[in-house]
mmCIF file of C-alpha atoms in Angstrom:
data_model
loop_
_atom_site.group_PDB
_atom_site.id
_atom_site.type_symbol
_atom_site.label_atom_id
_atom_site.label_comp_id
_atom_site.label_asym_id
_atom_site.label_seq_id
_atom_site.Cartn_x
_atom_site.Cartn_y
_atom_site.Cartn_z
ATOM 1 C CA MET A 26 62.061 32.866 13.354
ATOM 2 C CA ARG A 27 65.384 34.028 14.751
ATOM 3 C CA PHE A 28 63.467 35.722 17.498
ATOM 4 C CA LEU A 29 61.720 32.433 18.460
ATOM 5 C CA HIS A 30 65.010 30.539 18.647
ATOM 6 C CA SER A 31 66.371 33.204 20.919
ATOM 7 C CA ILE A 32 63.466 32.843 23.288
ATOM 8 C CA ILE A 33 63.871 29.012 23.515
ATOM 9 C CA PHE A 34 67.623 29.257 24.114
ATOM 10 C CA THR A 35 67.056 31.842 26.841
ATOM 11 C CA ALA A 36 64.555 29.537 28.565
ATOM 12 C CA LEU A 37 67.011 26.663 28.524
ATOM 13 C CA LEU A 38 69.693 28.818 30.099
ATOM 14 C CA ALA A 39 67.265 29.776 32.821
ATOM 15 C CA ALA A 40 66.493 26.140 33.555
ATOM 16 C CA MET A 41 70.128 25.053 33.908
ATOM 17 C CA PRO A 42 70.484 26.116 37.570
ATOM 18 C CA ALA A 43 67.359 24.131 38.472
ATOM 19 C CA LEU A 44 68.740 20.968 36.884
ATOM 20 C CA SER A 45 72.061 21.334 38.582
ATOM 21 C CA SER A 46 70.394 21.619 41.981
ATOM 22 C CA ALA A 47 68.194 18.426 41.618
ATOM 23 C CA GLN A 48 70.734 16.220 43.506
ATOM 24 C CA ALA A 49 70.172 13.283 41.084
ATOM 25 C CA THR A 50 72.547 10.386 41.733
ATOM 26 C CA ASP A 51 74.436 8.556 39.037
ATOM 27 C CA GLY A 52 72.347 5.393 39.601
ATOM 28 C CA GLU A 53 69.115 7.296 39.140
ATOM 29 C CA LEU A 54 70.318 8.916 35.979
ATOM 30 C CA LYS A 55 71.455 5.581 34.633
ATOM 31 C CA GLY A 56 68.088 4.044 35.395
ATOM 32 C CA PHE A 57 66.272 7.033 34.011
ATOM 33 C CA TRP A 58 67.897 6.748 30.625
ATOM 34 C CA ALA A 59 67.370 2.921 30.481
ATOM 35 C CA LYS A 60 64.188 1.746 28.774
ATOM 36 C CA GLY A 61 61.549 -0.099 30.802
ATOM 37 C CA ASP A 62 60.163 0.081 34.343
ATOM 38 C CA ALA A 63 59.542 -2.449 37.113
ATOM 39 C CA VAL A 64 56.057 -3.365 35.938
ATOM 40 C CA ASP A 65 56.594 -3.873 32.200
ATOM 41 C CA PHE A 66 60.000 -3.771 30.576
ATOM 42 C CA LYS A 67 58.397 -2.783 27.263
ATOM 43 C CA ALA A 68 56.543 0.264 28.646
ATOM 44 C CA PRO A 69 58.182 3.672 28.311
ATOM 45 C CA VAL A 70 59.614 5.286 31.436
ATOM 46 C CA HIS A 71 57.264 7.738 33.134
ATOM 47 C CA GLU A 72 58.389 11.047 34.575
ATOM 48 C CA ASN A 73 60.230 10.766 37.906
ATOM 49 C CA SER A 74 60.126 6.935 37.739
ATOM 50 C CA SER A 75 63.852 6.285 37.757
ATOM 51 C CA ALA A 76 63.701 4.942 41.326
ATOM 52 C CA THR A 77 61.576 1.996 40.214
ATOM 53 C CA VAL A 78 63.655 1.025 37.202
ATOM 54 C CA ILE A 79 65.105 -2.534 37.294
ATOM 55 C CA TYR A 80 68.223 -3.668 35.545
ATOM 56 C CA ARG A 81 68.934 -6.947 33.678
ATOM 57 C CA ASP A 82 72.178 -8.850 33.716
ATOM 58 C CA TYR A 83 70.875 -11.219 30.959
ATOM 59 C CA PRO A 84 69.464 -10.710 27.429
ATOM 60 C CA ALA A 85 65.941 -9.374 27.006
ATOM 61 C CA THR A 86 65.059 -12.449 24.886
ATOM 62 C CA VAL A 87 64.845 -14.508 28.099
ATOM 63 C CA ASP A 88 61.992 -12.371 29.432
ATOM 64 C CA GLU A 89 60.339 -12.394 26.039
ATOM 65 C CA ALA A 90 60.513 -16.200 25.851
ATOM 66 C CA LYS A 91 59.086 -16.585 29.350
ATOM 67 C CA LEU A 92 56.159 -14.321 28.577
ATOM 68 C CA ARG A 93 55.441 -16.139 25.307
ATOM 69 C CA ILE A 94 55.555 -19.584 26.953
ATOM 70 C CA GLN A 95 53.294 -18.425 29.795
ATOM 71 C CA LYS A 96 50.825 -17.058 27.271
ATOM 72 C CA GLU A 97 50.857 -20.243 25.178
ATOM 73 C CA THR A 98 50.446 -22.433 28.271
ATOM 74 C CA ALA A 99 47.479 -20.400 29.462
ATOM 75 C CA GLU A 100 45.862 -20.649 26.029
ATOM 76 C CA ALA A 101 46.428 -24.421 25.925
ATOM 77 C CA LEU A 102 44.860 -24.877 29.370
ATOM 78 C CA LYS A 103 41.916 -22.745 28.375
ATOM 79 C CA SER A 104 41.410 -24.771 25.180
ATOM 80 C CA ALA A 105 41.604 -28.038 27.114
ATOM 81 C CA GLN A 106 38.984 -26.872 29.603
ATOM 82 C CA ASN A 107 36.631 -25.706 26.855
ATOM 83 C CA ALA A 108 37.098 -28.823 24.704
ATOM 84 C CA PRO A 109 34.205 -31.396 24.861
ATOM 85 C CA GLU A 110 34.900 -34.495 26.925
ATOM 86 C CA ASN A 111 35.124 -37.492 24.604
ATOM 87 C CA GLY A 112 36.842 -40.021 26.871
ATOM 88 C CA GLN A 113 40.205 -39.530 25.174
ATOM 89 C CA ASN A 114 43.286 -37.694 26.313
ATOM 90 C CA THR A 115 43.594 -34.299 24.688
ATOM 91 C CA ALA A 116 46.820 -33.953 22.782
ATOM 92 C CA PRO A 117 49.097 -31.228 24.196
ATOM 93 C CA ALA A 118 48.953 -27.957 22.332
ATOM 94 C CA GLN A 119 51.813 -27.561 19.914
ATOM 95 C CA SER A 120 54.066 -24.607 20.284
ATOM 96 C CA LYS A 121 53.391 -21.778 17.881
ATOM 97 C CA THR A 122 57.083 -21.083 17.551
ATOM 98 C CA SER A 123 58.738 -22.196 14.366
ATOM 99 C CA GLY A 124 62.193 -23.705 14.289
ATOM 100 C CA PRO A 125 64.268 -25.068 17.186
ATOM 101 C CA LEU A 126 64.097 -23.520 20.641
ATOM 102 C CA THR A 127 66.914 -21.428 21.960
ATOM 103 C CA ARG A 128 68.878 -22.408 25.042
ATOM 104 C CA GLU A 129 66.943 -19.937 27.153
ATOM 105 C CA GLN A 130 63.621 -21.248 25.849
ATOM 106 C CA ILE A 131 64.566 -24.855 26.579
ATOM 107 C CA ILE A 132 65.595 -24.026 30.148
ATOM 108 C CA ALA A 133 62.450 -21.978 30.701
ATOM 109 C CA LYS A 134 60.282 -24.850 29.437
ATOM 110 C CA TYR A 135 61.954 -27.922 30.948
ATOM 111 C CA GLY A 136 63.894 -26.520 33.863
ATOM 112 C CA SER A 137 67.593 -26.449 34.585
ATOM 113 C CA PRO A 138 69.623 -29.620 33.897
ATOM 114 C CA ASP A 139 71.275 -29.107 37.274
ATOM 115 C CA GLN A 140 68.002 -29.980 39.022
ATOM 116 C CA PRO A 141 67.492 -33.803 38.662
ATOM 117 C CA SER A 142 63.917 -35.109 38.738
ATOM 118 C CA PRO A 143 63.024 -38.082 40.985
ATOM 119 C CA VAL A 144 62.623 -41.541 39.404
ATOM 120 C CA LYS A 145 58.960 -42.591 39.483
ATOM 121 C CA ALA A 146 56.989 -45.622 38.323
ATOM 122 C CA GLN A 147 54.737 -45.344 35.314
ATOM 123 C CA LYS A 148 51.138 -44.374 35.953
ATOM 124 C CA GLU A 149 49.934 -47.680 34.462
ATOM 125 C CA SER A 150 52.032 -49.769 36.885
ATOM 126 C CA PRO A 151 50.440 -51.433 39.963
ATOM 127 C CA MET A 152 49.851 -49.290 43.023
ATOM 128 C CA GLU A 153 52.400 -51.344 44.963
ATOM 129 C CA MET A 154 55.054 -50.468 42.393
ATOM 130 C CA GLN A 155 54.233 -46.754 42.476
ATOM 131 C CA ALA A 156 54.264 -46.729 46.261
ATOM 132 C CA LEU A 157 57.612 -48.569 46.284
ATOM 133 C CA PHE A 158 59.235 -45.879 44.134
ATOM 134 C CA GLU A 159 57.796 -43.103 46.289
ATOM 135 C CA ALA A 160 59.101 -44.773 49.426
ATOM 136 C CA LEU A 161 62.554 -45.191 47.870
ATOM 137 C CA ASN A 162 62.633 -41.529 46.844
ATOM 138 C CA SER A 163 61.661 -40.466 50.360
ATOM 139 C CA GLY A 164 64.385 -42.627 51.898
ATOM 140 C CA ASP A 165 61.945 -44.686 53.986
ATOM 141 C CA LYS A 166 63.694 -48.050 53.781
ATOM 142 C CA GLU A 167 61.239 -49.930 55.995
ATOM 143 C CA LEU A 168 58.190 -48.769 54.048
ATOM 144 C CA ALA A 169 59.922 -49.555 50.739
ATOM 145 C CA TRP A 170 60.596 -53.097 51.994
ATOM 146 C CA GLN A 171 56.949 -53.587 52.962
ATOM 147 C CA TYR A 172 55.803 -52.519 49.505
ATOM 148 C CA SER A 173 58.407 -54.853 47.989
ATOM 149 C CA ILE A 174 56.832 -57.750 49.882
ATOM 150 C CA ALA A 175 53.380 -56.707 48.675
ATOM 151 C CA LEU A 176 54.652 -56.490 45.090
ATOM 152 C CA ALA A 177 56.300 -59.934 45.314
ATOM 153 C CA ARG A 178 53.039 -61.447 46.548
ATOM 154 C CA ARG A 179 51.164 -59.768 43.726
ATOM 155 C CA ASN A 180 53.584 -61.130 41.114
ATOM 156 C CA THR A 181 53.232 -64.637 42.549
ATOM 157 C CA GLN A 182 49.448 -64.330 42.438
ATOM 158 C CA ILE A 183 49.610 -63.164 38.819
ATOM 159 C CA GLN A 184 51.745 -66.171 37.860
ATOM 160 C CA GLN A 185 49.367 -68.564 39.592
ATOM 161 C CA THR A 186 46.317 -66.985 37.973
ATOM 162 C CA VAL A 187 47.880 -67.054 34.499
ATOM 163 C CA SER A 188 48.888 -70.699 34.985
ATOM 164 C CA LYS A 189 45.400 -71.655 36.107
ATOM 165 C CA ALA A 190 43.790 -69.758 33.241
ATOM 166 C CA THR A 191 46.054 -71.643 30.820
ATOM 167 C CA ASP A 192 45.012 -74.979 32.354
ATOM 168 C CA TYR A 193 41.343 -73.993 32.018
ATOM 169 C CA GLN A 194 41.805 -73.273 28.304
ATOM 170 C CA LEU A 195 43.646 -76.526 27.638
ATOM 171 C CA LEU A 196 41.082 -78.601 29.506
ATOM 172 C CA ALA A 197 38.246 -76.821 27.698
ATOM 173 C CA SER A 198 39.860 -77.706 24.366
ATOM 174 C CA GLU A 199 40.163 -81.298 25.555
ATOM 175 C CA ALA A 200 36.518 -81.456 26.641
ATOM 176 C CA LEU A 201 35.436 -80.094 23.243
ATOM 177 C CA GLY A 202 37.556 -82.691 21.466
ATOM 178 C CA MET A 203 39.868 -80.076 19.969
ATOM 179 C CA ARG A 204 43.006 -81.636 21.427
ATOM 180 C CA PRO A 205 43.930 -85.152 22.574
ATOM 181 C CA ALA A 206 43.175 -86.050 26.169
ATOM 182 C CA GLN A 207 46.157 -85.809 28.493
ATOM 183 C CA GLU A 208 47.614 -89.134 29.447
ATOM 184 C CA VAL A 209 47.160 -89.954 33.125
ATOM 185 C CA GLU A 210 50.426 -90.775 34.841
ATOM 186 C CA GLU A 211 51.119 -94.406 35.614
ATOM 187 C CA SER A 212 50.869 -93.577 39.323
ATOM 188 C CA GLY A 213 47.275 -92.478 38.732
ATOM 189 C CA GLN A 214 47.946 -88.874 39.760
ATOM 190 C CA VAL A 215 46.109 -86.071 37.974
ATOM 191 C CA GLY A 216 46.365 -82.284 38.178
ATOM 192 C CA ALA A 217 44.428 -80.345 40.794
ATOM 193 C CA VAL A 218 42.732 -78.186 38.153
ATOM 194 C CA ARG A 219 41.639 -81.278 36.222
ATOM 195 C CA MET A 220 40.043 -82.725 39.367
ATOM 196 C CA GLU A 221 38.411 -79.372 40.079
ATOM 197 C CA LEU A 222 36.856 -79.274 36.601
ATOM 198 C CA LYS A 223 36.126 -82.982 36.260
ATOM 199 C CA GLU A 224 32.330 -82.694 36.437
ATOM 200 C CA LEU A 225 32.224 -79.643 34.174
ATOM 201 C CA MET A 226 34.453 -81.388 31.621
ATOM 202 C CA GLU A 227 32.220 -84.451 31.542
ATOM 203 C CA LYS A 228 29.161 -82.241 31.144
ATOM 204 C CA THR A 229 30.791 -80.358 28.266
ATOM 205 C CA ARG A 230 31.843 -83.615 26.591
ATOM 206 C CA LEU A 231 28.277 -84.906 26.757
ATOM 207 C CA GLU A 232 26.785 -81.665 25.435
ATOM 208 C CA GLU A 233 29.318 -81.476 22.610
ATOM 209 C CA SER A 234 28.739 -85.133 21.725
ATOM 210 C CA GLN A 235 24.984 -84.599 21.598
ATOM 211 C CA ARG A 236 25.401 -81.488 19.497
ATOM 212 C CA LYS A 237 27.618 -83.233 16.949
ATOM 213 C CA LEU A 238 25.367 -86.284 16.948
ATOM 214 C CA SER A 239 22.336 -84.130 16.268
ATOM 215 C CA GLN A 240 24.080 -82.374 13.394
ATOM 216 C CA ASP A 241 25.257 -85.639 11.864
ATOM 217 C CA GLN A 242 21.834 -87.213 12.220
ATOM 218 C CA LEU A 243 20.077 -84.307 10.561
ATOM 219 C CA LEU A 244 22.593 -84.380 7.724
ATOM 220 C CA ALA A 245 22.210 -88.124 7.270
ATOM 221 C CA ALA A 246 18.422 -87.829 7.476
ATOM 222 C CA SER A 247 18.402 -85.326 4.639
ATOM 223 C CA LYS A 248 20.279 -87.887 2.525
ATOM 224 C CA GLY A 249 18.306 -90.904 3.734
ATOM 225 C CA GLN A 250 21.392 -92.565 5.246
ATOM 226 C CA LEU A 251 20.389 -93.185 8.867
ATOM 227 C CA THR A 252 21.031 -96.687 10.141
ATOM 228 C CA GLY A 253 20.214 -98.764 13.195
ATOM 229 C CA ASP A 254 19.831 -96.925 16.467
ATOM 230 C CA GLU A 255 20.566 -93.570 14.840
ATOM 231 C CA TRP A 256 17.189 -93.733 13.142
ATOM 232 C CA ALA A 257 15.433 -94.879 16.299
ATOM 233 C CA GLU A 258 16.837 -91.928 18.258
ATOM 234 C CA THR A 259 15.867 -89.314 15.688
ATOM 235 C CA ALA A 260 12.565 -90.751 14.508
ATOM 236 C CA SER A 261 10.767 -89.085 17.392
ATOM 237 C CA THR A 262 12.008 -85.579 16.570
ATOM 238 C CA ALA A 263 9.753 -83.145 14.797
ATOM 239 C CA SER A 264 12.294 -82.433 12.105
ATOM 240 C CA LEU A 265 12.062 -85.988 10.689
ATOM 241 C CA SER A 266 9.163 -87.650 8.953
ATOM 242 C CA LYS A 267 7.339 -90.245 11.040
ATOM 243 C CA GLU A 268 6.509 -92.239 7.932
ATOM 244 C CA ARG A 269 10.102 -93.170 7.240
ATOM 245 C CA VAL A 270 11.358 -96.507 8.493
ATOM 246 C CA ALA A 271 14.812 -97.611 9.571
ATOM 247 C CA PRO A 272 16.904 -99.138 6.772
ATOM 248 C CA LYS A 273 17.632 -102.831 6.949
ATOM 249 C CA ILE A 274 20.904 -104.285 8.129
ATOM 250 C CA PRO A 275 23.163 -104.584 5.049
ATOM 251 C CA VAL A 276 24.138 -108.059 3.899
ATOM 252 C CA ASP A 277 27.612 -108.745 2.557
ATOM 253 C CA PRO A 278 27.536 -110.718 -0.737
ATOM 254 C CA ASP A 279 30.416 -112.933 0.374
ATOM 255 C CA GLY A 280 29.332 -113.155 3.992
ATOM 256 C CA LYS A 281 32.494 -111.403 5.235
ATOM 257 C CA VAL A 282 32.040 -109.097 8.220
ATOM 258 C CA LYS A 283 34.479 -107.184 10.401
ATOM 259 C CA LEU A 284 33.386 -105.842 13.799
ATOM 260 C CA LEU A 285 35.096 -102.703 15.118
ATOM 261 C CA ILE A 286 34.470 -102.225 18.835
ATOM 262 C CA PHE A 287 35.246 -98.634 19.961
ATOM 263 C CA PHE A 288 35.453 -98.438 23.754
ATOM 264 C CA ASP A 289 36.839 -96.249 26.542
ATOM 265 C CA GLU A 290 39.759 -98.176 27.959
ATOM 266 C CA ARG A 291 39.756 -96.017 31.111
ATOM 267 C CA SER A 292 36.100 -96.453 31.917
ATOM 268 C CA LEU A 293 35.226 -97.844 35.321
ATOM 269 C CA GLN A 294 33.078 -100.492 33.595
ATOM 270 C CA VAL A 295 35.818 -101.626 31.188
ATOM 271 C CA LYS A 296 36.245 -104.997 32.935
ATOM 272 C CA GLU A 297 32.511 -105.657 32.851
ATOM 273 C CA PHE A 298 32.381 -104.661 29.191
ATOM 274 C CA SER A 299 35.275 -106.978 28.321
ATOM 275 C CA ASN A 300 33.614 -109.916 30.047
ATOM 276 C CA SER A 301 30.355 -109.296 28.144
ATOM 277 C CA LEU A 302 32.209 -109.793 24.838
ATOM 278 C CA LYS A 303 33.737 -113.165 25.688
ATOM 279 C CA PRO A 304 30.679 -115.171 24.492
ATOM 280 C CA LEU A 305 31.089 -113.550 21.058
ATOM 281 C CA ALA A 306 34.729 -114.542 20.926
ATOM 282 C CA GLU A 307 33.796 -118.105 21.784
ATOM 283 C CA LYS A 308 31.023 -118.392 19.152
ATOM 284 C CA PHE A 309 32.962 -116.925 16.216
ATOM 285 C CA LYS A 310 36.481 -118.056 17.015
ATOM 286 C CA ASP A 311 36.393 -120.677 14.247
ATOM 287 C CA ASP A 312 34.589 -118.531 11.637
ATOM 288 C CA PRO A 313 37.133 -117.227 9.062
ATOM 289 C CA ASN A 314 34.595 -114.750 7.635
ATOM 290 C CA VAL A 315 34.147 -112.886 10.920
ATOM 291 C CA SER A 316 36.880 -110.851 12.580
ATOM 292 C CA MET A 317 36.681 -108.595 15.616
ATOM 293 C CA VAL A 318 39.021 -105.932 16.972
ATOM 294 C CA GLY A 319 38.955 -103.440 19.850
ATOM 295 C CA LEU A 320 39.750 -99.757 19.227
ATOM 296 C CA THR A 321 40.893 -97.575 22.101
ATOM 297 C CA MET A 322 39.650 -94.066 22.729
ATOM 298 C CA ARG A 323 43.251 -92.782 23.012
ATOM 299 C CA THR A 324 46.565 -93.469 21.295
ATOM 300 C CA TYR A 325 49.299 -95.677 22.739
ATOM 301 C CA GLU A 326 52.563 -97.218 21.692
ATOM 302 C CA LEU A 327 52.632 -100.967 21.101
ATOM 303 C CA PRO A 328 53.837 -101.829 24.644
ATOM 304 C CA GLY A 329 51.018 -99.695 26.018
ATOM 305 C CA LEU A 330 48.429 -101.540 23.947
ATOM 306 C CA LYS A 331 49.709 -104.892 25.169
ATOM 307 C CA LYS A 332 49.590 -103.675 28.741
ATOM 308 C CA LEU A 333 46.000 -102.451 28.267
ATOM 309 C CA GLY A 334 44.980 -105.804 26.813
ATOM 310 C CA ALA A 335 46.341 -107.557 29.875
ATOM 311 C CA LEU A 336 44.788 -105.111 32.352
ATOM 312 C CA THR A 337 41.339 -105.082 30.749
ATOM 313 C CA SER A 338 41.274 -108.768 29.723
ATOM 314 C CA PHE A 339 39.887 -107.667 26.364
ATOM 315 C CA PRO A 340 39.040 -110.785 24.305
ATOM 316 C CA PHE A 341 40.066 -109.284 20.928
ATOM 317 C CA PRO A 342 43.227 -107.630 19.584
ATOM 318 C CA LEU A 343 43.610 -103.918 20.424
ATOM 319 C CA VAL A 344 44.536 -101.110 18.053
ATOM 320 C CA ASN A 345 44.585 -97.323 18.438
ATOM 321 C CA GLY A 346 41.174 -95.924 17.517
ATOM 322 C CA GLU A 347 41.594 -92.201 18.196
ATOM 323 C CA ALA A 348 42.484 -91.297 14.588
ATOM 324 C CA LEU A 349 39.788 -93.523 13.041
ATOM 325 C CA ALA A 350 36.957 -92.416 15.345
ATOM 326 C CA PRO A 351 36.268 -89.046 13.602
ATOM 327 C CA GLU A 352 36.160 -90.713 10.177
ATOM 328 C CA LEU A 353 33.495 -93.160 11.351
ATOM 329 C CA ARG A 354 31.696 -90.462 13.337
ATOM 330 C CA ILE A 355 32.049 -92.156 16.688
ATOM 331 C CA GLN A 356 30.106 -90.066 19.203
ATOM 332 C CA ARG A 357 29.645 -92.462 22.111
ATOM 333 C CA TYR A 358 31.687 -95.149 23.803
ATOM 334 C CA PRO A 359 31.238 -98.006 23.374
ATOM 335 C CA THR A 360 30.101 -98.166 19.725
ATOM 336 C CA PHE A 361 29.925 -101.280 17.559
ATOM 337 C CA VAL A 362 30.688 -100.684 13.878
ATOM 338 C CA PHE A 363 29.820 -103.599 11.581
ATOM 339 C CA LEU A 364 31.682 -103.469 8.262
ATOM 340 C CA ALA A 365 30.632 -105.534 5.239
ATOM 341 C CA LEU A 366 34.047 -106.200 3.714
ATOM 342 C CA THR A 367 32.820 -106.804 0.167
ATOM 343 C CA SER A 368 30.177 -104.070 -0.206
ATOM 344 C CA ARG A 369 31.921 -101.665 2.219
ATOM 345 C CA GLN A 370 28.600 -100.856 3.913
ATOM 346 C CA THR A 371 28.475 -100.136 7.630
ATOM 347 C CA TYR A 372 25.991 -100.484 10.449
ATOM 348 C CA HIS A 373 26.298 -98.918 13.907
ATOM 349 C CA LEU A 374 25.111 -99.880 17.369
ATOM 350 C CA GLU A 375 25.891 -97.438 20.170
ATOM 351 C CA GLY A 376 26.105 -97.995 23.887
ATOM 352 C CA MET A 377 26.331 -101.180 25.958
ATOM 353 C CA ARG A 378 24.819 -104.119 24.057
ATOM 354 C CA ALA A 379 24.127 -107.728 24.984
ATOM 355 C CA ALA A 380 26.194 -110.378 23.212
ATOM 356 C CA ASP A 381 23.137 -111.954 21.573
ATOM 357 C CA GLU A 382 22.105 -108.591 20.039
ATOM 358 C CA VAL A 383 25.553 -108.149 18.507
ATOM 359 C CA GLU A 384 25.527 -111.755 17.337
ATOM 360 C CA LYS A 385 22.190 -111.248 15.576
ATOM 361 C CA VAL A 386 23.562 -108.331 13.524
ATOM 362 C CA LEU A 387 26.696 -110.301 12.647
ATOM 363 C CA ARG A 388 24.694 -113.287 11.376
ATOM 364 C CA THR A 389 22.319 -111.029 9.435
ATOM 365 C CA MET A 390 25.217 -109.333 7.656
ATOM 366 C CA LYS A 391 26.715 -112.762 6.918
ATOM 367 C CA GLY A 392 23.473 -113.709 5.193
ATOM 368 C CA SER A 393 22.414 -116.309 7.724
ATOM 369 C CA ALA A 394 19.943 -115.707 10.524
ATOM 370 C CA LYS A 395 21.226 -118.610 12.554
#
């Protein structure tokens, strides 16, 4: 054993001159003894590779964090590309690191705080808004101004469209009878949207009236309560029995009758309608058991009712009929509702009627045919 040690020591002494004559610089020696080469800082240094050794002036954890983040990002992108398309945004892959990030990791991930990012519009914002921000960031004042004009026009158009859509909804509710009709200004002016939809509103009102009338008639038919013209209109339908006959006009035991005349005070034929009722007023003006009253389609204050009476020349007192109309199931204007005051029975006649036809019903309910 001592002999072997002697041989190794002798060999080392022989190699000393060769090492001293290698002309290695201090920098090369320093790099040679440092761990890591230019390709991979974790790889061991190969023989005669000191010239390619790189030096760090920052902790090795920075390089480790960068490599880990690059690896995780590549894996996340690969997973996103391989994931099935389901029409939804894929959630970003969560970092596999546990605990808070270090300063170096934060900088490597989000960039240096000394490098400000440009202000941009959200992706969901209008194209004019996005273009405006891009123009402002580029410093193109003229282009930014042009996009500002385009954006202002767009905002104005949005406001106009929203306003018109709101008017459409309100007028639709009015045509369906879900809200009171808007009062027309005293000057006679109406909104442009109302004039635009006038024909459609009237059509909807008619369709809705017919639908409600049909429902009410079928319900009354099932209970055997149809009266007057209601029976005549539904007797021809297949859903009703042809053998049934219209009920007779009810007769009040005390001969007391009240006539409720529901009419559209804004109808173009309101003057003609008022004049057709004047013979009735003349014939029953001295009869204490018969009273007649006009009920408006809309609601007014007392001065408004007096003004309507003067304008329409209506021969009977006027009251607001809007609230009472649903209770009596008024579907058409005009409608004559005959009320037997003692028995509380009613009889309806819808549409324009001649004075003698109305008079006949009144006298029948009074108990006298004359």
